[in-house]
CSV table of C-alpha atoms and ligand atoms in Angstrom, one decimal:
chain,number,residue,atom,x,y,z
T,1,UNK,CA,84.3,199.7,60.5
T,2,UNK,CA,84.6,199.4,56.8
T,3,UNK,CA,83.9,195.8,55.9
T,4,UNK,CA,83.6,194.8,52.3
T,5,UNK,CA,80.2,193.3,51.2
T,6,UNK,CA,80.3,189.5,51.2
T,7,UNK,CA,80.7,188.0,47.7
T,8,UNK,CA,77.2,186.4,47.8
T,9,UNK,CA,75.7,189.8,48.5
T,10,UNK,CA,77.6,191.3,45.6
T,11,UNK,CA,76.3,188.4,43.5
T,12,UNK,CA,72.7,189.1,44.5
T,13,UNK,CA,73.1,192.7,43.5
T,14,UNK,CA,74.7,191.7,40.1
T,15,UNK,CA,71.8,189.4,39.3
T,16,UNK,CA,69.0,191.5,40.9
T,17,UNK,CA,67.5,192.9,37.6
T,18,UNK,CA,67.9,189.8,35.5
T,19,UNK,CA,64.9,187.5,34.7
T,20,UNK,CA,66.3,184.0,34.6
T,21,UNK,CA,65.1,181.4,32.1
T,22,UNK,CA,62.4,179.6,34.1
T,23,UNK,CA,62.5,176.6,31.7
T,24,UNK,CA,65.3,175.4,33.9
T,25,UNK,CA,65.4,174.7,37.6
T,26,UNK,CA,67.7,177.0,39.5
T,27,UNK,CA,71.2,175.5,39.9
T,28,UNK,CA,73.4,177.3,42.5
T,29,UNK,CA,77.1,176.4,42.0
T,30,UNK,CA,78.1,179.2,44.2
T,31,UNK,CA,78.4,178.2,47.8
T,32,UNK,CA,81.0,175.9,49.3
T,33,UNK,CA,78.4,174.0,51.2
T,34,UNK,CA,78.2,170.2,50.6
T,35,UNK,CA,74.6,169.3,49.6
T,36,UNK,CA,74.7,165.9,51.2
T,37,UNK,CA,72.9,164.8,54.3
T,38,UNK,CA,75.0,164.9,57.5
T,39,UNK,CA,75.7,161.2,58.3
T,40,UNK,CA,72.9,159.7,60.4
T,41,UNK,CA,75.4,158.5,63.1
T,42,UNK,CA,76.3,162.1,63.7
T,43,UNK,CA,72.7,163.2,63.9
T,44,UNK,CA,72.0,160.4,66.3
T,45,UNK,CA,75.0,161.3,68.5
T,46,UNK,CA,73.7,164.8,68.7
T,47,UNK,CA,70.2,163.7,69.7
T,48,UNK,CA,71.5,161.4,72.4
T,49,UNK,CA,73.4,164.2,74.0
T,50,UNK,CA,70.8,166.9,74.1
T,51,UNK,CA,70.4,166.6,77.9
T,52,UNK,CA,73.9,168.1,78.1
T,53,UNK,CA,72.5,171.5,77.0
T,54,UNK,CA,72.1,172.0,80.7
T,55,UNK,CA,75.8,172.6,81.0
T,56,UNK,CA,77.9,175.7,80.1
T,57,UNK,CA,80.5,174.5,77.6
T,58,UNK,CA,84.1,175.2,78.7
T,59,UNK,CA,86.2,177.3,76.3
T,60,UNK,CA,88.9,174.7,76.2
T,61,UNK,CA,86.5,172.1,74.8
T,62,UNK,CA,85.9,168.5,76.1
T,63,UNK,CA,89.0,166.4,76.5
T,64,UNK,CA,87.4,163.8,74.3
T,65,UNK,CA,86.9,166.3,71.5
T,66,UNK,CA,90.5,167.4,71.7
T,67,UNK,CA,91.6,163.7,71.7
T,68,UNK,CA,89.5,163.0,68.6
T,69,UNK,CA,91.3,165.9,66.8
T,70,UNK,CA,94.7,164.6,68.0
T,71,UNK,CA,93.6,161.2,66.8
T,72,UNK,CA,92.6,162.6,63.4
T,73,UNK,CA,95.9,164.5,62.9
T,74,UNK,CA,97.9,161.4,64.0
T,75,UNK,CA,96.1,159.1,61.6
T,76,UNK,CA,96.0,161.4,58.7
T,77,UNK,CA,99.3,163.2,58.9
T,78,UNK,CA,101.3,161.0,61.2
T,79,UNK,CA,101.9,163.9,63.5
T,80,UNK,CA,101.5,163.4,67.3
T,81,UNK,CA,100.1,166.5,68.9
T,82,UNK,CA,100.1,167.1,72.7
T,83,UNK,CA,96.9,168.3,74.4
T,84,UNK,CA,98.4,171.9,74.7
T,85,UNK,CA,99.0,172.0,70.9
T,86,UNK,CA,95.4,172.0,69.9
T,87,UNK,CA,92.3,174.1,70.6
T,88,UNK,CA,88.8,173.2,69.4
T,89,UNK,CA,87.1,176.1,67.7
T,90,UNK,CA,83.5,176.9,66.7
T,91,UNK,CA,84.1,176.0,63.1
T,92,UNK,CA,87.2,177.8,61.7
T,93,UNK,CA,85.5,180.9,60.6
T,94,UNK,CA,85.4,182.5,64.0
T,95,UNK,CA,89.1,181.6,64.6
T,96,UNK,CA,90.1,182.9,61.2
T,97,UNK,CA,88.4,186.2,62.2
T,98,UNK,CA,89.6,186.6,65.8
T,99,UNK,CA,93.0,184.9,65.7
T,100,UNK,CA,94.6,187.7,63.6
T,101,UNK,CA,93.1,190.3,66.0
T,102,UNK,CA,94.7,188.4,68.9
T,103,UNK,CA,98.0,187.9,67.1
T,104,UNK,CA,98.3,191.5,65.9
T,105,UNK,CA,96.9,193.3,68.9
T,106,UNK,CA,100.2,194.6,70.3
T,107,UNK,CA,102.0,195.2,67.1
T,108,UNK,CA,103.0,198.7,66.3
T,109,UNK,CA,102.5,198.5,62.6
T,110,UNK,CA,100.5,195.3,62.2
T,111,UNK,CA,101.0,193.6,58.9
T,112,UNK,CA,99.2,190.6,57.6
T,113,UNK,CA,99.6,188.8,54.3
T,114,UNK,CA,97.2,186.3,52.8
T,115,UNK,CA,96.5,184.5,49.6
T,116,UNK,CA,94.6,186.5,47.0
T,117,UNK,CA,91.9,185.5,45.9
T,118,UNK,CA,90.7,184.5,49.3
T,119,UNK,CA,88.0,183.4,51.8
T,120,UNK,CA,86.5,186.7,52.7
T,121,UNK,CA,87.0,186.3,56.5
T,122,UNK,CA,90.8,186.9,56.1
T,123,UNK,CA,90.2,190.4,54.8
T,124,UNK,CA,87.6,191.1,57.5
T,125,UNK,CA,90.1,190.0,60.1
T,126,UNK,CA,92.8,192.3,58.7
T,127,UNK,CA,90.4,195.3,58.8
T,128,UNK,CA,89.3,194.5,62.3
T,129,UNK,CA,93.0,194.4,63.3
T,130,UNK,CA,93.7,197.7,61.5
T,131,UNK,CA,96.5,195.8,59.8
T,132,UNK,CA,98.3,196.7,56.6
T,133,UNK,CA,97.6,194.0,54.0
T,134,UNK,CA,100.0,192.3,51.7
T,135,UNK,CA,98.1,190.3,49.1
T,136,UNK,CA,99.9,187.1,48.0
T,137,UNK,CA,98.6,187.1,44.5
T,138,UNK,CA,97.8,183.7,43.0
T,139,UNK,CA,97.9,183.7,39.2
T,140,UNK,CA,98.2,181.3,36.4
T,141,UNK,CA,101.8,182.4,35.9
T,142,UNK,CA,102.8,181.3,39.4
T,143,UNK,CA,100.7,178.2,39.3
T,144,UNK,CA,98.5,179.7,42.1
T,145,UNK,CA,101.3,179.0,44.5
T,146,UNK,CA,102.0,181.5,47.3
T,147,UNK,CA,105.2,183.4,47.2
T,148,UNK,CA,106.5,186.7,48.6
T,149,UNK,CA,109.8,188.5,48.4
T,150,UNK,CA,112.1,188.6,51.5
T,151,UNK,CA,111.5,192.4,51.6
T,152,UNK,CA,107.7,191.7,52.0
T,153,UNK,CA,108.2,188.9,54.4
T,154,UNK,CA,110.3,191.1,56.7
T,155,UNK,CA,107.3,193.3,57.2
T,156,UNK,CA,104.9,190.5,58.0
T,157,UNK,CA,103.6,189.7,61.5
T,158,UNK,CA,101.2,187.1,60.3
T,159,UNK,CA,100.8,185.1,57.1
T,160,UNK,CA,97.7,183.1,56.2
T,161,UNK,CA,98.0,180.5,53.5
T,162,UNK,CA,95.1,178.3,52.3
T,163,UNK,CA,96.2,175.1,50.7
T,164,UNK,CA,94.4,173.2,49.3
T,165,UNK,CA,93.2,176.5,48.0
T,166,UNK,CA,89.7,178.0,47.8
T,167,UNK,CA,88.9,179.1,45.1
T,168,UNK,CA,91.7,178.1,42.7
T,169,UNK,CA,92.0,174.4,43.9
T,170,UNK,CA,95.8,174.8,43.8
T,171,UNK,CA,98.0,172.8,46.1
T,172,UNK,CA,101.4,173.2,47.7
T,173,UNK,CA,103.7,170.2,48.2
T,174,UNK,CA,105.1,169.4,51.6
T,175,UNK,CA,108.5,170.7,50.5
T,176,UNK,CA,107.0,174.0,49.2
T,177,UNK,CA,105.2,174.4,52.6
T,178,UNK,CA,108.5,173.6,54.3
T,179,UNK,CA,110.0,176.6,52.4
T,180,UNK,CA,107.4,178.8,54.1
T,181,UNK,CA,108.1,177.3,57.5
T,182,UNK,CA,111.8,178.3,57.1
T,183,UNK,CA,110.8,181.8,56.1
T,184,UNK,CA,108.5,182.0,59.2
T,185,UNK,CA,111.4,181.1,61.4
T,186,UNK,CA,113.9,183.3,59.6
T,187,UNK,CA,111.7,186.5,59.6
T,188,UNK,CA,109.9,185.6,62.8
T,189,UNK,CA,106.2,185.8,61.7
T,190,UNK,CA,103.3,183.6,62.5
T,191,UNK,CA,102.4,181.2,59.7
T,192,UNK,CA,98.9,179.8,59.5
T,193,UNK,CA,97.7,177.3,56.9
T,194,UNK,CA,93.9,177.1,56.6
T,195,UNK,CA,93.5,173.4,55.7
T,196,UNK,CA,89.7,173.2,55.6
T,197,UNK,CA,89.9,171.3,52.2
T,198,UNK,CA,92.6,168.9,53.1
T,199,UNK,CA,90.2,166.0,53.3
T,200,UNK,CA,88.5,166.6,49.9
T,201,UNK,CA,91.2,164.8,48.0
T,202,UNK,CA,90.9,162.2,45.2
T,203,UNK,CA,94.1,160.1,45.2
T,204,UNK,CA,94.6,157.9,48.2
T,205,UNK,CA,98.3,157.7,47.3
T,206,UNK,CA,98.8,161.5,46.9
T,207,UNK,CA,97.0,163.3,49.7
T,208,UNK,CA,97.5,167.0,50.4
T,209,UNK,CA,100.2,167.7,53.0
T,210,UNK,CA,99.7,169.6,56.2
T,211,UNK,CA,101.9,172.5,57.3
T,212,UNK,CA,102.5,170.5,60.5
T,213,UNK,CA,104.2,167.8,58.5
T,214,UNK,CA,106.2,170.4,56.6
T,215,UNK,CA,107.3,171.9,59.9
T,216,UNK,CA,108.6,168.6,61.2
T,217,UNK,CA,110.4,168.0,57.9
T,218,UNK,CA,112.6,171.1,58.5
T,219,UNK,CA,113.2,170.2,62.1
T,220,UNK,CA,110.7,172.5,63.7
T,221,UNK,CA,108.9,169.7,65.6
T,222,UNK,CA,107.7,172.1,68.3
T,223,UNK,CA,105.9,174.0,65.6
T,224,UNK,CA,107.4,177.4,66.5
T,225,UNK,CA,105.5,180.1,64.7
T,226,UNK,CA,103.4,177.5,62.9
T,227,UNK,CA,99.7,176.8,63.1
T,228,UNK,CA,97.1,175.0,61.1
T,229,UNK,CA,93.3,175.2,61.1
T,230,UNK,CA,91.0,172.5,60.0
T,231,UNK,CA,87.3,171.8,60.0
T,232,UNK,CA,84.7,169.0,59.7
T,233,UNK,CA,82.4,171.2,57.7
T,234,UNK,CA,83.5,170.0,54.3
T,235,UNK,CA,85.0,166.7,55.4
T,236,UNK,CA,81.8,165.4,57.1
T,237,UNK,CA,79.2,167.4,55.3
T,238,UNK,CA,78.4,168.9,58.6
T,239,UNK,CA,78.9,172.7,58.5
T,240,UNK,CA,76.1,173.0,61.1
T,241,UNK,CA,78.1,171.2,63.7
T,242,UNK,CA,80.5,174.0,63.8
T,243,UNK,CA,83.6,172.1,64.7
T,244,UNK,CA,87.2,173.1,63.8
T,245,UNK,CA,90.5,173.4,65.5
T,246,UNK,CA,93.7,175.4,65.6
T,247,UNK,CA,96.9,173.4,66.2
T,248,UNK,CA,100.6,173.9,66.4
T,249,UNK,CA,102.8,176.3,68.5
T,250,UNK,CA,101.8,175.7,72.1
T,251,UNK,CA,103.3,179.0,73.3
T,252,UNK,CA,101.0,181.0,71.0
T,253,UNK,CA,98.0,178.7,71.8
T,254,UNK,CA,98.4,179.2,75.5
T,255,UNK,CA,97.8,183.0,75.2
T,256,UNK,CA,95.2,182.5,72.5
T,257,UNK,CA,93.3,180.2,74.8
T,258,UNK,CA,93.2,183.0,77.4
T,259,UNK,CA,91.9,185.4,74.8
T,260,UNK,CA,89.2,182.9,73.7
T,261,UNK,CA,87.8,182.7,77.2
T,262,UNK,CA,86.7,186.3,76.6
T,263,UNK,CA,85.4,185.7,73.1
T,264,UNK,CA,83.0,183.2,74.5
T,265,UNK,CA,82.4,181.0,71.4
T,266,UNK,CA,82.7,177.6,73.1
T,267,UNK,CA,80.7,175.0,71.2
T,268,UNK,CA,77.6,173.6,73.0
T,269,UNK,CA,78.4,170.2,74.6
T,270,UNK,CA,76.0,168.1,72.5
T,271,UNK,CA,77.7,169.5,69.3
T,272,UNK,CA,81.1,168.7,70.8
T,273,UNK,CA,80.0,165.1,71.4
T,274,UNK,CA,78.9,164.7,67.8
T,275,UNK,CA,81.9,166.5,66.4
T,276,UNK,CA,84.2,164.1,68.3
T,277,UNK,CA,82.4,161.2,66.6
T,278,UNK,CA,83.0,162.9,63.2
T,279,UNK,CA,86.7,163.5,63.7
T,280,UNK,CA,87.1,159.9,64.9
T,281,UNK,CA,85.4,158.2,61.9
T,282,UNK,CA,86.8,158.0,58.4
T,283,UNK,CA,84.6,155.8,56.2
T,284,UNK,CA,81.8,158.4,55.9
T,285,UNK,CA,84.4,160.8,54.5
T,286,UNK,CA,85.6,158.3,52.0
T,287,UNK,CA,81.9,158.1,50.8
T,288,UNK,CA,81.9,161.8,50.2
T,289,UNK,CA,85.2,161.8,48.5
T,290,UNK,CA,83.9,159.2,46.1
T,291,UNK,CA,81.1,161.6,45.1
T,292,UNK,CA,83.5,164.5,44.5
T,293,UNK,CA,85.8,162.2,42.6
T,294,UNK,CA,82.9,161.2,40.3
T,295,UNK,CA,81.8,164.9,40.0
T,296,UNK,CA,85.2,165.8,38.7
T,297,UNK,CA,85.2,163.0,36.2
T,298,UNK,CA,82.0,164.3,34.9
T,299,UNK,CA,83.4,167.8,34.8
T,300,UNK,CA,86.4,166.5,32.9
T,301,UNK,CA,84.2,164.8,30.3
T,302,UNK,CA,81.9,167.7,29.8
T,303,UNK,CA,84.1,170.8,30.3
T,304,UNK,CA,87.5,169.3,29.7
T,305,UNK,CA,88.9,170.6,33.0
T,306,UNK,CA,91.6,168.6,34.8
T,307,UNK,CA,90.5,167.3,38.2
T,308,UNK,CA,92.5,169.1,41.0
T,309,UNK,CA,94.3,167.2,43.7
T,310,UNK,CA,91.8,168.5,46.3
T,311,UNK,CA,88.8,170.8,47.0
T,312,UNK,CA,85.5,170.7,45.2
T,313,UNK,CA,86.0,173.9,43.1
T,314,UNK,CA,86.6,174.6,39.5
T,315,UNK,CA,88.3,177.9,38.8
T,316,UNK,CA,87.2,178.4,35.3
T,317,UNK,CA,88.8,180.8,33.0
T,318,UNK,CA,86.3,183.0,31.1
T,319,UNK,CA,86.6,186.1,29.1
T,320,UNK,CA,84.6,188.5,31.2
T,321,UNK,CA,83.5,187.0,34.5
T,322,UNK,CA,80.7,189.5,35.3
T,323,UNK,CA,79.1,189.2,31.8
T,324,UNK,CA,79.5,185.4,31.9
T,325,UNK,CA,77.8,185.2,35.3
T,326,UNK,CA,74.9,187.4,34.3
T,327,UNK,CA,74.3,185.7,30.9
T,328,UNK,CA,74.6,182.2,32.3
T,329,UNK,CA,71.9,183.1,34.9
T,330,UNK,CA,69.7,184.7,32.4
T,331,UNK,CA,69.9,181.9,29.7
T,332,UNK,CA,70.4,178.8,31.8
T,333,UNK,CA,69.3,179.7,35.4
T,334,UNK,CA,72.7,178.7,36.8
T,335,UNK,CA,74.5,180.8,39.4
T,336,UNK,CA,78.3,180.8,39.6
T,337,UNK,CA,80.6,183.2,41.5
T,338,UNK,CA,82.6,185.8,39.6
T,339,UNK,CA,86.3,185.5,40.6
T,340,UNK,CA,86.7,189.2,40.9
T,341,UNK,CA,84.3,189.1,44.0
T,342,UNK,CA,86.9,186.9,45.7
T,343,UNK,CA,90.1,188.8,44.8
T,344,UNK,CA,91.6,192.3,45.0
T,345,UNK,CA,94.0,194.2,42.8
T,346,UNK,CA,92.5,192.7,39.6
T,347,UNK,CA,93.1,189.1,40.9
T,348,UNK,CA,90.2,186.8,40.0
T,349,UNK,CA,89.2,188.8,36.9
T,350,UNK,CA,88.6,186.4,34.1
T,351,UNK,CA,87.6,183.6,36.3
T,352,UNK,CA,84.4,182.2,37.8
T,353,UNK,CA,84.3,179.7,40.8
T,354,UNK,CA,82.1,176.7,40.3
T,355,UNK,CA,81.4,174.5,43.4
T,356,UNK,CA,80.7,170.8,42.6
T,357,UNK,CA,78.7,170.1,45.8
T,358,UNK,CA,75.7,168.3,44.4
T,359,UNK,CA,75.3,164.6,43.6
T,360,UNK,CA,76.7,163.2,40.4
T,361,UNK,CA,73.4,163.1,38.5
T,362,UNK,CA,72.6,166.7,39.2
T,363,UNK,CA,76.2,167.7,38.5
T,364,UNK,CA,76.0,166.1,35.1
T,365,UNK,CA,72.8,167.8,34.2
T,366,UNK,CA,73.9,171.2,35.3
T,367,UNK,CA,77.4,171.0,33.7
T,368,UNK,CA,75.8,169.9,30.4
T,369,UNK,CA,73.6,173.0,30.6
T,370,UNK,CA,76.7,175.1,31.3
T,371,UNK,CA,78.6,173.6,28.4
T,372,UNK,CA,75.6,174.4,26.1
T,373,UNK,CA,75.9,178.0,27.2
T,374,UNK,CA,79.6,178.1,26.6
T,375,UNK,CA,79.2,176.6,23.1
T,376,UNK,CA,76.5,179.2,22.5
O,1,LIG,C1,89.0,178.5,52.9
O,1,LIG,C2,87.9,178.3,53.9
O,1,LIG,N1,88.3,178.5,55.2
O,1,LIG,C3,87.4,178.4,56.2
O,1,LIG,C4,86.0,178.2,55.9
O,1,LIG,C5,85.1,178.1,57.1
O,1,LIG,O1,84.6,176.9,57.4
O,1,LIG,P1,84.0,176.5,58.8
O,1,LIG,O2,83.9,177.8,59.6
O,1,LIG,O3,82.7,175.9,58.5
O,1,LIG,O4,85.0,175.6,59.4
O,1,LIG,C6,85.6,178.1,54.6
O,1,LIG,C7,84.2,177.9,54.3
O,1,LIG,O5,83.7,178.0,53.2
O,1,LIG,C8,86.6,178.2,53.6
O,1,LIG,O6,86.2,178.1,52.3
């Protein structure tokens, strides 16, 4: 099976022969992994439940975990899900990889569309499904907002959106997402929004919308053809707890649940207990949001970039992203990710992705170093 190399592997190859300036400490602004300690109450909860390792975890997940997810969706998006409208997943990555394989399995000419640039797993899922791919190109000209022609939509069996978007930090409003829901009903394709960054927002009065809310807005309150995925990895600084969910169309989820029994990726019970605590608690997330808010303030002061509505990424326009990445590493010992490693068909060229996942002090120091480099 012909999978592309992962972007971080491509980066290692790009930088392999370069001797970085050792006057500076290495600063890796590459990976979307928050560098903050997982809150103590989550670690404690995990420890308290280790005796439950004795049990096989059920694929459906503990009822209390599902309830915590339902509670989160209710509080955050004012959407009331039923128990059959949500499935806990082992993070979202596994579901993003295997859901397309499940959804496309019996299609004659399987076709998937996803935003481009993208989180690498979407492409891997398309390859594993032997699906034809339609790239939804996100460019400066279209404000990085997903759009396809009706001709293209007619061909789609599955569309994956990702708003708030990695890597461009773009957002789509509820009414823009509603437009996509209407298209999913009109052309009968499954529409998924990967909402992993929905909680890394900065304005309490202007939070990113969920596709579930958008679906209700157009009268599709049973979520026909509509699904979202979300995760505590970014929200709770807990990627190691591996907790995500897929929620929406109960008809689709019923069959997907059966499929997942065979995949066998149920989360260990102690992790489920700690994950439930994370979904149920909000103040720790507010603490993390405050750090990212400060980081973007610093980025605005130093680099002049406008803070996005959500995510912790800067999608920085540069002349030649590969040269920029190499020289920045050589001269300042800073790693960033070339946009072209995250896109296809020329998308991502002329950009680098910078992840602001460190504390404010470190962010300030590294961005000042980066600015020095830009100013030459
Ligand atoms: C857009 C996007 N989706 C999904 C994931 C996967 O997150 P997890 O499997 O930890 O839920 C990531 C992680 O970086 C991501 O950037």
